[in-house]
PDB file of C-alpha atoms and ligand atoms in Angstrom:
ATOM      1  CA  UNK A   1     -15.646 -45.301  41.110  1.00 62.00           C
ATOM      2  CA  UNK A   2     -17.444 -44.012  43.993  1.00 81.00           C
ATOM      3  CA  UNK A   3     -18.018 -45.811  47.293  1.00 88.00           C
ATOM      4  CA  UNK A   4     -20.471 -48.821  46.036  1.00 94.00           C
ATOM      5  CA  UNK A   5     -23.081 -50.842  48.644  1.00 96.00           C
ATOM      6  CA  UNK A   6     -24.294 -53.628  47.030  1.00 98.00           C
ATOM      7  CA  UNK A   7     -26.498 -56.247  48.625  1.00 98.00           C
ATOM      8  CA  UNK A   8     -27.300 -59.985  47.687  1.00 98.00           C
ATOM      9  CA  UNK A   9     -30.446 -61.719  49.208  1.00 97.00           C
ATOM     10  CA  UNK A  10     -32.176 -65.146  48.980  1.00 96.00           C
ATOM     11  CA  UNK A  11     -32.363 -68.591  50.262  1.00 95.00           C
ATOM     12  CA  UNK A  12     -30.021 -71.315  51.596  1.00 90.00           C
ATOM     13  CA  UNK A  13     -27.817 -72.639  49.375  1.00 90.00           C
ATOM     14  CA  UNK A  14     -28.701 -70.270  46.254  1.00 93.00           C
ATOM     15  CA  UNK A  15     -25.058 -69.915  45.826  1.00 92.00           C
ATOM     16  CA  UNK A  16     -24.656 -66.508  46.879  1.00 95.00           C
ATOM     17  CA  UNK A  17     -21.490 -66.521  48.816  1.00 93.00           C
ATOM     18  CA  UNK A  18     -20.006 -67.973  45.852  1.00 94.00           C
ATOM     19  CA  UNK A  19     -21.180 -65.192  43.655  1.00 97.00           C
ATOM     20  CA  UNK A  20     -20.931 -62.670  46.094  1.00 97.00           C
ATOM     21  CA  UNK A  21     -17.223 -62.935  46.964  1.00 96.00           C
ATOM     22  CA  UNK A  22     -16.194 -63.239  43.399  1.00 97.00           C
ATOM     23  CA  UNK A  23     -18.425 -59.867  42.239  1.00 97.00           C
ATOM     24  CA  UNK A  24     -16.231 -58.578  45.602  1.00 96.00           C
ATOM     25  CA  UNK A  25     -12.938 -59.128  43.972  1.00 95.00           C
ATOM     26  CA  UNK A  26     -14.052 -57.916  40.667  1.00 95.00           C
ATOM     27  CA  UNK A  27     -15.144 -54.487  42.131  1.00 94.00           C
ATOM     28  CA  UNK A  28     -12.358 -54.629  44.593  1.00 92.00           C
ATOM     29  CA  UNK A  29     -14.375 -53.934  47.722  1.00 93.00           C
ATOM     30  CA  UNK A  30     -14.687 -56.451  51.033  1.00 94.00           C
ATOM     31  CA  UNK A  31     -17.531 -59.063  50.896  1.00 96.00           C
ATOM     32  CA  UNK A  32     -19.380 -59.372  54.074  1.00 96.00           C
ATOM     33  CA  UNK A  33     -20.673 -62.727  54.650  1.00 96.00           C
ATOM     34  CA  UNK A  34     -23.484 -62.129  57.895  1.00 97.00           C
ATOM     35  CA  UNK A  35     -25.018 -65.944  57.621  1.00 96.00           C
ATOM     36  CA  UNK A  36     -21.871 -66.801  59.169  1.00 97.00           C
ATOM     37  CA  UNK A  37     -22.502 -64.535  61.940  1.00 98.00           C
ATOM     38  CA  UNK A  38     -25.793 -65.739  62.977  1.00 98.00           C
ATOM     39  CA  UNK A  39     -24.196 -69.135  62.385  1.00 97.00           C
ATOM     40  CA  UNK A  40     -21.467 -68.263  64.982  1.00 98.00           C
ATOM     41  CA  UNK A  41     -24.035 -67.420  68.187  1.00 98.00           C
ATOM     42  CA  UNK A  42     -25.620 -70.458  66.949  1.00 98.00           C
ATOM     43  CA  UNK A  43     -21.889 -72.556  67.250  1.00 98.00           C
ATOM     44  CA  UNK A  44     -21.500 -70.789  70.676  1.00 98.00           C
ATOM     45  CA  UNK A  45     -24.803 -71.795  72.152  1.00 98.00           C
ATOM     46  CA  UNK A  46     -24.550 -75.746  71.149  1.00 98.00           C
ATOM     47  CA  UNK A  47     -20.989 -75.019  72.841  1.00 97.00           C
ATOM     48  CA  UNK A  48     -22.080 -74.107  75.552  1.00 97.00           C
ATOM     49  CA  UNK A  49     -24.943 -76.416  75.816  1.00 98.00           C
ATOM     50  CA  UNK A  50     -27.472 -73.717  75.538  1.00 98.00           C
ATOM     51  CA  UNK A  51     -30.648 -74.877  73.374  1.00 98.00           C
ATOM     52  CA  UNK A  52     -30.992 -72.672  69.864  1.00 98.00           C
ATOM     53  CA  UNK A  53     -34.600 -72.822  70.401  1.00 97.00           C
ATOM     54  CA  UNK A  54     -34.347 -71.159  73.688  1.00 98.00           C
ATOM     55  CA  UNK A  55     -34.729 -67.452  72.462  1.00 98.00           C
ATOM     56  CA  UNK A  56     -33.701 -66.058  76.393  1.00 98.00           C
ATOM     57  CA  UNK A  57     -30.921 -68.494  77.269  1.00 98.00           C
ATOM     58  CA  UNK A  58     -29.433 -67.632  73.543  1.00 98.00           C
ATOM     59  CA  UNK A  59     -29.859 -64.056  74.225  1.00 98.00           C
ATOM     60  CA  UNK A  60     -27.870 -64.030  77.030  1.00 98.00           C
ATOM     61  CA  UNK A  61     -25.193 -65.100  75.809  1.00 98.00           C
ATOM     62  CA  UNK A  62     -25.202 -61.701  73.878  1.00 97.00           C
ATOM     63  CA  UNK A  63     -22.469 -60.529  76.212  1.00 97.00           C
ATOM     64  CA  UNK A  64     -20.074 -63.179  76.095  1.00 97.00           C
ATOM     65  CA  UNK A  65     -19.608 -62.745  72.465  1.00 97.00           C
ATOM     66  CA  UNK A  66     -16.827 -60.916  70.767  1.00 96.00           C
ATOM     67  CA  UNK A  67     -17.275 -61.647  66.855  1.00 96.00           C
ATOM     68  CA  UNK A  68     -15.254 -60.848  63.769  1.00 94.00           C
ATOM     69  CA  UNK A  69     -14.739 -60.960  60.392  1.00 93.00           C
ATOM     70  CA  UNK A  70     -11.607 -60.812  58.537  1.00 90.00           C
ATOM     71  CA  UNK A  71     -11.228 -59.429  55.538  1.00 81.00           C
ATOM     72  CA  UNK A  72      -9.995 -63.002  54.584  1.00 85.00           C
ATOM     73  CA  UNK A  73     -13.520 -64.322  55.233  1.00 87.00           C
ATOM     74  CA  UNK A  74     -12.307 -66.137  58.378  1.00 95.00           C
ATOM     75  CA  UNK A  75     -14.944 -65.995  61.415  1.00 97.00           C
ATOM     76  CA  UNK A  76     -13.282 -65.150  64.927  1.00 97.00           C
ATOM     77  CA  UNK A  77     -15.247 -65.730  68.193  1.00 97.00           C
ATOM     78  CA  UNK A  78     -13.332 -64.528  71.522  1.00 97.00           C
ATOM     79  CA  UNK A  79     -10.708 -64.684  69.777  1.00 96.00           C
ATOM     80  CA  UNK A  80     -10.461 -68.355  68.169  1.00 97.00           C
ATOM     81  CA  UNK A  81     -10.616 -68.918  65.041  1.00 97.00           C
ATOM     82  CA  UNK A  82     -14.756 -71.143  63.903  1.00 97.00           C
ATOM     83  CA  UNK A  83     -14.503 -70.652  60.439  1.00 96.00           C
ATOM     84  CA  UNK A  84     -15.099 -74.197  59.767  1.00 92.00           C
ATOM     85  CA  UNK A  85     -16.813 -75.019  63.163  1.00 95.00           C
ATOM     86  CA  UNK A  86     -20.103 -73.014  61.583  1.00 96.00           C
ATOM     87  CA  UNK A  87     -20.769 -75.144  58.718  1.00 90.00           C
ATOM     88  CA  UNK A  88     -20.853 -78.198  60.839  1.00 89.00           C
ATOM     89  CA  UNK A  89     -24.628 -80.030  60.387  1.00 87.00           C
ATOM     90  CA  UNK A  90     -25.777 -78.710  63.634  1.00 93.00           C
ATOM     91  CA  UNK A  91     -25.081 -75.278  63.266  1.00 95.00           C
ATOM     92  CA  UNK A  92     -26.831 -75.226  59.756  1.00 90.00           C
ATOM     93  CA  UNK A  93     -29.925 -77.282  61.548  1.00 90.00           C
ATOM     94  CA  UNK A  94     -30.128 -75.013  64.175  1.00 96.00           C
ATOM     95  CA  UNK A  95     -29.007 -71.193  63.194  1.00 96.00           C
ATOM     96  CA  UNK A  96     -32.620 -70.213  61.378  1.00 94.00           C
ATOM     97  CA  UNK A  97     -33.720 -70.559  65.199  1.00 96.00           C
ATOM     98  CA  UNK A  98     -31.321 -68.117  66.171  1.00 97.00           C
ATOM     99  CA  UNK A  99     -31.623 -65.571  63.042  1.00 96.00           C
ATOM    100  CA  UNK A 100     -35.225 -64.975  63.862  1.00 95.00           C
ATOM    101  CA  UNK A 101     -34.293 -63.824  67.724  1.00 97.00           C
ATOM    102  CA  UNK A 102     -35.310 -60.154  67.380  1.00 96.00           C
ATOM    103  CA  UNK A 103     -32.642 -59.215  70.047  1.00 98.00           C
ATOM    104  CA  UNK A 104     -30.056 -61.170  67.868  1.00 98.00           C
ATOM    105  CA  UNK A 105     -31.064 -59.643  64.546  1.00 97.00           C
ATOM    106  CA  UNK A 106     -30.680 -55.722  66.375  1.00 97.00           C
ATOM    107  CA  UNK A 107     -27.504 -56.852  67.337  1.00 97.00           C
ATOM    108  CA  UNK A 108     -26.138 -58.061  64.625  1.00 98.00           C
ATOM    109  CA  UNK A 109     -27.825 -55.670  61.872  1.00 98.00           C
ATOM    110  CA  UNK A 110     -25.678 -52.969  63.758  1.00 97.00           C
ATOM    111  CA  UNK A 111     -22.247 -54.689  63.557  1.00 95.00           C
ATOM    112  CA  UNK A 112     -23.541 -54.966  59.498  1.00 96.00           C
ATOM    113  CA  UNK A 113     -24.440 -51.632  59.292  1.00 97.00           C
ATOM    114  CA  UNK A 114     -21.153 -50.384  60.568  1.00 95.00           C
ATOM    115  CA  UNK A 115     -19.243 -52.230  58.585  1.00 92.00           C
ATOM    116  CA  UNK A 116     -21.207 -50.970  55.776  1.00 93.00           C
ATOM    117  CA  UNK A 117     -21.056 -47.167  56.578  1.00 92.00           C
ATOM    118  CA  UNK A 118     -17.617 -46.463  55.489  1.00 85.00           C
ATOM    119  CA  UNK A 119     -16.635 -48.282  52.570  1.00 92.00           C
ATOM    120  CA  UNK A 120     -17.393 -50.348  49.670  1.00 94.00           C
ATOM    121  CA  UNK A 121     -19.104 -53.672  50.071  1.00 96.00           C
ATOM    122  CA  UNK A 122     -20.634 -56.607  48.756  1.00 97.00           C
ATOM    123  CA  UNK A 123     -22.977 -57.712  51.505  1.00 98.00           C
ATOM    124  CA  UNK A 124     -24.967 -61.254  51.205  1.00 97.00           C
ATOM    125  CA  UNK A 125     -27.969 -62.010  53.766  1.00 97.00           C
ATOM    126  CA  UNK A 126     -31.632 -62.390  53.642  1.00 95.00           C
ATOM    127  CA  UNK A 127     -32.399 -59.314  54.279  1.00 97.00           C
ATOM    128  CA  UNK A 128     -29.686 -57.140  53.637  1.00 98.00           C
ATOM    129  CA  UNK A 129     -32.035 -55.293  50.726  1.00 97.00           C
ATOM    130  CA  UNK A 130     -34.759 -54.979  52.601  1.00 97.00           C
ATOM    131  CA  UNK A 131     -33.797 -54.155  56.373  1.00 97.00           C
ATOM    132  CA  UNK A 132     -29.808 -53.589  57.410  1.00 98.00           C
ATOM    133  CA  UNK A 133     -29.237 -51.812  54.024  1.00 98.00           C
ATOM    134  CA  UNK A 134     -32.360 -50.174  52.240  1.00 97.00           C
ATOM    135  CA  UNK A 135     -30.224 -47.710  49.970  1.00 96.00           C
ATOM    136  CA  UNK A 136     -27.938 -50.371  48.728  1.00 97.00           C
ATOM    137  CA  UNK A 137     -26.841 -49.139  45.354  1.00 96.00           C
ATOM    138  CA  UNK A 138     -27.807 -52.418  43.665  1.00 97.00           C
ATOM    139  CA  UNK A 139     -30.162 -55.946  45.286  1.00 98.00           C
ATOM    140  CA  UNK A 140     -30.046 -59.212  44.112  1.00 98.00           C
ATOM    141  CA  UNK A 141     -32.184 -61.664  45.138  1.00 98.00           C
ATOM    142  CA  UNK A 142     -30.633 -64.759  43.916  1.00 97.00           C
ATOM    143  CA  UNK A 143     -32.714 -67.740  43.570  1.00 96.00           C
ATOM    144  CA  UNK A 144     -32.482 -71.599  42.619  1.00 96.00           C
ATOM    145  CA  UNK A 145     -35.050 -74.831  42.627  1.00 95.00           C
ATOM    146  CA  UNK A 146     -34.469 -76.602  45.881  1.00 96.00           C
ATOM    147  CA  UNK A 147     -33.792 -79.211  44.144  1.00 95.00           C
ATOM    148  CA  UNK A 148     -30.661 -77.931  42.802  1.00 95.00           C
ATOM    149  CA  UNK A 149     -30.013 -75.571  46.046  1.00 96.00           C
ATOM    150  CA  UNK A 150     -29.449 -79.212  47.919  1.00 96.00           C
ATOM    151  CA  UNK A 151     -27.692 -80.911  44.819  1.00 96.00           C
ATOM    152  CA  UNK A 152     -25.115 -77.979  45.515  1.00 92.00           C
ATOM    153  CA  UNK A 153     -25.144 -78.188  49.122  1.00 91.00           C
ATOM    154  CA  UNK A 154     -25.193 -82.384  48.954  1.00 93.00           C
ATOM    155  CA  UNK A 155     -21.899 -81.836  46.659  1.00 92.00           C
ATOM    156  CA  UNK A 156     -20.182 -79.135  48.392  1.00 86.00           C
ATOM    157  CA  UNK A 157     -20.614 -81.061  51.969  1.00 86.00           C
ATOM    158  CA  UNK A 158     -19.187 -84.408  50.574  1.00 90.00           C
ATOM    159  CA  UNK A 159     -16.044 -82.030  49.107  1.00 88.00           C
ATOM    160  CA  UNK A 160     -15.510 -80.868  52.721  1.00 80.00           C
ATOM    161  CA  UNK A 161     -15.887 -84.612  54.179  1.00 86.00           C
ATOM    162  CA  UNK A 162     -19.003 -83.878  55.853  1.00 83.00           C
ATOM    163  CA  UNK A 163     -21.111 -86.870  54.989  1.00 86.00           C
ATOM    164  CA  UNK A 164     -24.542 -86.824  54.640  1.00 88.00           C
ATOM    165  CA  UNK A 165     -28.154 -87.861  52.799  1.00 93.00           C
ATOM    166  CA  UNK A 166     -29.279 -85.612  49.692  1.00 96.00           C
ATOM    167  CA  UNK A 167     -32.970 -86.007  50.937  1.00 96.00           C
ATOM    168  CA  UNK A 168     -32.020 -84.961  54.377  1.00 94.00           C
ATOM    169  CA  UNK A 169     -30.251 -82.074  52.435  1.00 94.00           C
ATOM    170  CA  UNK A 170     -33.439 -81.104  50.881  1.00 96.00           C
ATOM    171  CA  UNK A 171     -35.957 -81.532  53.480  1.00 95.00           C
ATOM    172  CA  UNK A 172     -33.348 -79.231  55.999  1.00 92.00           C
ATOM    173  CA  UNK A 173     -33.501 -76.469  53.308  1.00 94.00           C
ATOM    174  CA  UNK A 174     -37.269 -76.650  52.593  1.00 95.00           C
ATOM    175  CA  UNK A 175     -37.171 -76.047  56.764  1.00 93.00           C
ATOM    176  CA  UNK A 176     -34.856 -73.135  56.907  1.00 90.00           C
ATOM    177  CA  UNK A 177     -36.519 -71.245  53.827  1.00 93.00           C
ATOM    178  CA  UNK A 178     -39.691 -71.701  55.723  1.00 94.00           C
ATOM    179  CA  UNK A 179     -38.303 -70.361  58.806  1.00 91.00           C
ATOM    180  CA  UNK A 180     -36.277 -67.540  57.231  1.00 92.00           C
ATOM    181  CA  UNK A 181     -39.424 -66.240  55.396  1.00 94.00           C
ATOM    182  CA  UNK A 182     -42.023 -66.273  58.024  1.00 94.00           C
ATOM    183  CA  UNK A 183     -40.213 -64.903  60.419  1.00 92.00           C
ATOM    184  CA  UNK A 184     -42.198 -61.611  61.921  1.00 91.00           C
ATOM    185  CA  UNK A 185     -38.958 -59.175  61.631  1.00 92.00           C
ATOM    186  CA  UNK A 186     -36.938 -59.055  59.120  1.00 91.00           C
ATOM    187  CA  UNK A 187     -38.291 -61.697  57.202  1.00 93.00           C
ATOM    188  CA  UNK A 188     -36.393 -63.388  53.912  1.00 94.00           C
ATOM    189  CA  UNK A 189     -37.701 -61.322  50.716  1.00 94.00           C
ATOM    190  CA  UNK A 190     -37.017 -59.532  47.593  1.00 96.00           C
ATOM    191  CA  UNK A 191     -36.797 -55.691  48.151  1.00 97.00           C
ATOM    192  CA  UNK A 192     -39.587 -54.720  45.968  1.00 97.00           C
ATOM    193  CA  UNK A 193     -36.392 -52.874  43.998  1.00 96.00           C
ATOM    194  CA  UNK A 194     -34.319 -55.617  43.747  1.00 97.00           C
ATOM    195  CA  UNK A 195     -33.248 -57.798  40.619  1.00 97.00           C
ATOM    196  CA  UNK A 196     -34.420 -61.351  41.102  1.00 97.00           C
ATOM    197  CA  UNK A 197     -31.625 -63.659  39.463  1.00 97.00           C
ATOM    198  CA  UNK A 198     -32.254 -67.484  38.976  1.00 96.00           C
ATOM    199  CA  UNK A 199     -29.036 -69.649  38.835  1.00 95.00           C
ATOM    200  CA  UNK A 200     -30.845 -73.069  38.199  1.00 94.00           C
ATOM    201  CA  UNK A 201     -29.371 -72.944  35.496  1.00 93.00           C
ATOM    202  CA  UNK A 202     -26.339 -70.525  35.099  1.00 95.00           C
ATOM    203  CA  UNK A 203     -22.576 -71.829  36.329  1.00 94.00           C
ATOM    204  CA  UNK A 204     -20.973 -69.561  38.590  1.00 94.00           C
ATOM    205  CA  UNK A 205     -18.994 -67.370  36.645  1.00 97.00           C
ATOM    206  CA  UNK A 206     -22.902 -66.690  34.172  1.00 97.00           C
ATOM    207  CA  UNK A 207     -24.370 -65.351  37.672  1.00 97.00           C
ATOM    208  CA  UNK A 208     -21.324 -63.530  38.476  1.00 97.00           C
ATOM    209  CA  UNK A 209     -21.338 -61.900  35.204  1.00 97.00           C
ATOM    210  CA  UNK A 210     -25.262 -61.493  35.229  1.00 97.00           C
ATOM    211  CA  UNK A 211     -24.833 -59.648  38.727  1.00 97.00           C
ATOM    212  CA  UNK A 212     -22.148 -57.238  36.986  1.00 97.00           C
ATOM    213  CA  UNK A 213     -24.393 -56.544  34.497  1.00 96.00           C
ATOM    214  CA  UNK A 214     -27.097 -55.386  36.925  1.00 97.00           C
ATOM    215  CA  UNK A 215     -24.163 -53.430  38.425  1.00 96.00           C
ATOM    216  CA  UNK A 216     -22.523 -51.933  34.942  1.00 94.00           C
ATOM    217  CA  UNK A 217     -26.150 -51.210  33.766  1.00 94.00           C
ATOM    218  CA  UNK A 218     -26.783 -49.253  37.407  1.00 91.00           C
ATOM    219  CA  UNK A 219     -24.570 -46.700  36.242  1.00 89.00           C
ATOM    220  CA  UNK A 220     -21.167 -48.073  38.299  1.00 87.00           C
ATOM    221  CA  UNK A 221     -18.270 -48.562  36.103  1.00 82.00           C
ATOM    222  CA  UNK A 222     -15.482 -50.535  38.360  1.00 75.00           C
ATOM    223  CA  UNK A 223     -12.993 -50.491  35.667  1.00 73.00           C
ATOM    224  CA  UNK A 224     -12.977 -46.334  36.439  1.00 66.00           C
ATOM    225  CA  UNK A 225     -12.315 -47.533  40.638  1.00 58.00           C
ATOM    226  CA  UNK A 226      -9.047 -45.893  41.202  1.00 48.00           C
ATOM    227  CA  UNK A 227     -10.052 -42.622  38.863  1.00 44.00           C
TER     228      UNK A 227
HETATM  229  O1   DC B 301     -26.515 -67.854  54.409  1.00 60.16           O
HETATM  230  P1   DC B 301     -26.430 -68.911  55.501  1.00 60.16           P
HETATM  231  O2   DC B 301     -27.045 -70.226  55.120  1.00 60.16           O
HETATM  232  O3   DC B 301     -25.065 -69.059  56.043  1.00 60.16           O
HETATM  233  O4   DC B 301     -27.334 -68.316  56.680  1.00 60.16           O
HETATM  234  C1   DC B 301     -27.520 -68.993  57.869  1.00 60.16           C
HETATM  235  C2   DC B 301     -28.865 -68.631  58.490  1.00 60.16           C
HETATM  236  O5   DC B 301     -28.831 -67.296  58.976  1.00 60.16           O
HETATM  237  C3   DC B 301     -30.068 -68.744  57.582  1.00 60.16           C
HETATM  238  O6   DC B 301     -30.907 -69.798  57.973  1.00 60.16           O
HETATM  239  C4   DC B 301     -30.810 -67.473  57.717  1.00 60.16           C
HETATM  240  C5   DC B 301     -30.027 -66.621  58.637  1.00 60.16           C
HETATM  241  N1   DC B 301     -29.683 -65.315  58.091  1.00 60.16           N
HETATM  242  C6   DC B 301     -30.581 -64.300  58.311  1.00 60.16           C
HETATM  243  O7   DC B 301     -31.640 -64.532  58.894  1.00 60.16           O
HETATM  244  N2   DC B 301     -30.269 -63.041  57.914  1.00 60.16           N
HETATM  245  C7   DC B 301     -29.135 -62.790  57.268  1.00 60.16           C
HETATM  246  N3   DC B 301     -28.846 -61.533  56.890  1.00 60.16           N
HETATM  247  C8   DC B 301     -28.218 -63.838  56.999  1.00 60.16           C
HETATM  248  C9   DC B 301     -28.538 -65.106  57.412  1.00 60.16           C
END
């Protein structure tokens, strides 16, 4: 198979990590995760005592940030290892600040963009259909009811030890979709191209599968990768 972009969008919580590093494996190619890099300015500001909803002071900081991402999905800033440090409560309460920093978004769309340009990915974003990647190969916009966006979330956070209310949950998401889709650049929305997938009601491995139908139907046979 040839070199394959493929890009899954949509809101918080809509599982698409999930989805997206398992459609990775199955196509062999390296998942790029890039809400964990605006998450990881975000850790570094509250760090550093610098208020997220300070677009300058956050800016600034531009410089003092050396970020990467391992093939493993771990998250390195300046070298140290935040892989857990950006799903922390106040990272996810504060990061949709920080993601709609035009500054941030230019830098950060061309660290995606690189790591696009020379091999195959599965990249998952907001607006990785419509903005950093326009001739992705295939777009997803995965979707879910709130309802069962912070069900998942609730669930997954009490797994991890991180306590916390289901309503609180809900009412944060409601915030960050509202933030994430007005936002003037870049905002969160289907690529008029895209395939809109609802998981409300699929388990993981039905939206995998539905996503590698999108793919398989697209013309792009992985089975035929190391033809
Ligand atoms: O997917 P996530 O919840 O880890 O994303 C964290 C935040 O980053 C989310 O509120 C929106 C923002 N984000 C974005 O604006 N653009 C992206 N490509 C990825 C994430």
């Amino acid at each position: 198979m040839d070199k394959i972009v493929v890009a899954i969008d949509g809101p918080a919580a809509a599982g698409k990590s999930t989805v997206a590093k398992k459609v990775a494996k199955v196509l062999g190619c390296t998942y790029i995760d890039t809400g964990a890099m605006y998450r990881a300015i975000t850790y570094f500001a509250l760090k550093n005592n610098v208020n997220p909803q300070c677009e300058d002071d956050v800016v600034d900081l531009l410089p003092k940030i050396d970020l990467e991402l391992k093939a493993n999905s771990k998250v390195f800033l300046n070298g140290q290892d935040i892989t857990q440090d950006i799903r922390l409560p106040d990272v996810s309460q504060n990061v949709s600040y920080v993601a709609s920093y035009k500054a941030i978004r230019l830098h950060l769309v061309d660290l995606q963009r690189k790591m696009a340009n020379s091999k195959s990915v599965v990249m998952d974003g907001r607006d990785i259909g419509t903005y950093v990647l326009p001739n992705a190969d295939v777009k997803i916009f995965q979707v879910a009811s709130v309802e069962t966006r912070a069900a998942r979330r609730h669930k997954e956070n009490l797994q991890h030890g991180i306590k916390c209310k289901l309503e609180d949950i809900e009412a944060e998401l409601r915030k960050r979709d509202f933030i994430d889709s007005s936002r003037t650049f870049a905002p969160l929305k289907p690529a008029p191209d895209s395939v809109v997938l609802d998981t409300s009601d699929l388990t993981i491995d039905e939206a995998v599968q539905a996503v590698l139908k999108v793919i398989k139907d697209k013309g792009h046979d992985w089975s035929k990768r190391n033809e």
